[in-house]
Amino acid sequence: MALVTCEDCGHEVSDRATACPKCGAPVAAAMNEPAPSKVSLDGENFVGTKALLKQLAVKAIHALNYKVDSADENTGLVSFSTGMTWGSWSGVSGSLVFEEVGKHTFSVSGAGKQNVRGGQVLAFNLFDEANGKVRNVQDEMRRLVCSSEQAGAT
Ligand SMILES: [Zn+2]
């Protein structure tokens, strides 16, 4: 968050405010930067709104044939699971968190955990597989942004 100076009264105002709290004048920075209507990429970060990112994450999860367990645009948390298959012995639960790192800029982080069926101990690295599923979703989100397939997302 940055402070800008109100053009009318000189009061310092958050650049996220739409109007000066002291005199009510509209804040220029906010007027010039309307909320993005679609998600774009800024390096590793996503530019958009939490609502748009939630839509994008849900779309990415569906594209990967995972199941959305919950999606909350207020907390910026989307969780999903891959389900059990004969091939993998176990499913993965993952969650994605959108953290606002700047104005309309979010870093997407995630964590995964393995749901082991019947408590079997498996030899391979469970933690890596679970986190790999989370990375799949993040990669798919980036792919959707780059391919503009997000248009019409619901
Ligand atoms: Zn003012």
XYZ file of C-alpha atoms and ligand atoms in Angstrom:
155
model
C 0.000 0.000 0.000
C 1.305 3.453 -0.859
C 0.196 6.901 0.167
C -0.713 9.548 -2.329
C -1.461 13.189 -1.679
C -4.993 14.429 -2.141
C -5.015 16.980 -4.943
C -7.696 19.013 -3.210
C -6.594 19.267 0.417
C -3.096 17.779 0.558
C -4.146 15.082 3.014
C -2.258 11.794 2.658
C -4.559 9.071 1.358
C -4.093 5.362 0.731
C -3.779 4.661 -2.980
C -6.438 1.978 -2.487
C -8.994 4.486 -1.293
C -11.393 5.708 -3.918
C -11.945 9.028 -2.161
C -10.074 11.240 0.306
C -11.383 10.515 3.826
C -10.876 14.157 4.816
C -12.484 16.106 1.988
C -14.149 13.428 -0.119
C -12.323 14.273 -3.331
C -11.816 11.289 -5.639
C -8.307 9.831 -5.491
C -6.637 10.054 -8.877
C -4.577 6.875 -8.513
C -7.687 4.831 -7.871
C -9.598 6.504 -10.690
C -6.849 5.751 -13.188
C -6.563 2.108 -12.225
C -9.879 0.331 -12.371
C -9.920 -3.258 -11.137
C -8.689 -5.569 -13.887
C -11.441 -7.371 -15.748
C -9.237 -10.342 -16.540
C -6.155 -11.955 -15.096
C -2.717 -11.262 -16.489
C 0.768 -12.280 -15.422
C 3.457 -10.144 -13.874
C 6.463 -12.416 -13.626
C 5.600 -15.057 -11.048
C 2.592 -13.087 -9.848
C -0.951 -12.870 -11.105
C -2.585 -9.506 -11.711
C -6.332 -9.378 -11.224
C -8.807 -9.637 -8.398
C -9.352 -12.396 -5.877
C -12.670 -13.204 -7.524
C -11.027 -13.574 -10.948
C -8.189 -15.659 -9.516
C -10.673 -17.918 -7.786
C -12.463 -18.454 -11.110
C -9.160 -19.132 -12.821
C -8.059 -21.629 -10.169
C -11.388 -23.473 -10.361
C -11.097 -23.633 -14.144
C -7.527 -24.916 -13.933
C -8.518 -27.582 -11.392
C -11.358 -28.757 -13.638
C -9.063 -28.783 -16.666
C -6.782 -31.183 -14.792
C -9.737 -33.391 -13.816
C -9.224 -32.679 -10.137
C -12.130 -31.951 -7.818
C -12.724 -28.545 -6.247
C -13.389 -28.998 -2.525
C -13.876 -25.367 -1.672
C -13.272 -21.984 -3.199
C -13.550 -18.824 -1.167
C -12.727 -15.526 -2.789
C -12.904 -13.684 0.539
C -10.074 -15.623 2.107
C -8.377 -16.288 -1.228
C -8.251 -20.003 -0.517
C -9.069 -22.722 -3.021
C -8.704 -26.357 -2.062
C -8.933 -29.396 -4.284
C -8.360 -33.121 -4.283
C -7.274 -35.513 -6.990
C -9.261 -38.486 -5.746
C -8.134 -42.063 -5.431
C -7.219 -44.018 -8.545
C -6.081 -47.589 -9.088
C -2.877 -46.250 -10.504
C -1.768 -44.133 -7.633
C -2.974 -45.880 -4.448
C -3.754 -42.542 -2.945
C -5.161 -39.142 -3.628
C -3.770 -35.735 -3.051
C -5.363 -32.819 -1.276
C -4.012 -29.461 -2.207
C -4.771 -25.876 -1.495
C -3.909 -22.636 -3.209
C -3.690 -19.338 -1.428
C -3.810 -15.957 -3.142
C -1.781 -13.445 -1.231
C -2.068 -9.808 -2.203
C 1.472 -8.508 -2.656
C 0.554 -5.274 -4.385
C -2.330 -3.416 -5.899
C -4.319 -6.063 -7.791
C -1.196 -8.228 -7.710
C -1.276 -11.634 -6.087
C 1.254 -14.310 -5.438
C -0.228 -17.781 -5.597
C 1.259 -20.262 -3.218
C 0.115 -23.739 -2.484
C 0.609 -26.790 -0.385
C -0.293 -30.393 -0.951
C -0.695 -33.412 1.206
C -1.091 -37.047 0.315
C -4.148 -38.979 1.436
C -2.849 -42.496 1.782
C -5.490 -45.161 1.421
C -5.648 -47.494 4.395
C -2.504 -46.005 5.848
C -0.112 -47.907 3.592
C 3.444 -46.769 3.766
C 4.693 -46.024 0.307
C 8.270 -45.886 -0.779
C 8.180 -42.918 -3.060
C 8.348 -39.356 -1.946
C 4.775 -38.486 -1.065
C 5.441 -34.887 -0.273
C 6.892 -34.211 -3.718
C 3.999 -35.856 -5.489
C 1.452 -33.836 -3.548
C 3.255 -30.588 -4.168
C 3.643 -31.552 -7.807
C -0.163 -31.593 -8.109
C -0.288 -28.085 -6.672
C 2.338 -26.982 -9.176
C 0.234 -28.539 -11.944
C -2.645 -26.271 -10.982
C -0.414 -23.190 -10.833
C 1.055 -24.070 -14.238
C -2.419 -24.611 -15.665
C -3.527 -21.221 -14.310
C -0.577 -19.600 -16.096
C -1.335 -21.542 -19.268
C -4.974 -20.398 -19.170
C -3.911 -16.788 -18.749
C -1.433 -17.007 -21.619
C -3.870 -18.753 -23.942
C -6.696 -16.350 -23.027
C -8.919 -19.355 -22.384
C -10.126 -17.654 -19.242
C -12.631 -15.683 -21.298
C -16.089 -16.858 -20.376
C -14.942 -18.378 -17.091
C -17.723 -18.711 -14.620
Zn -8.676 15.654 0.408
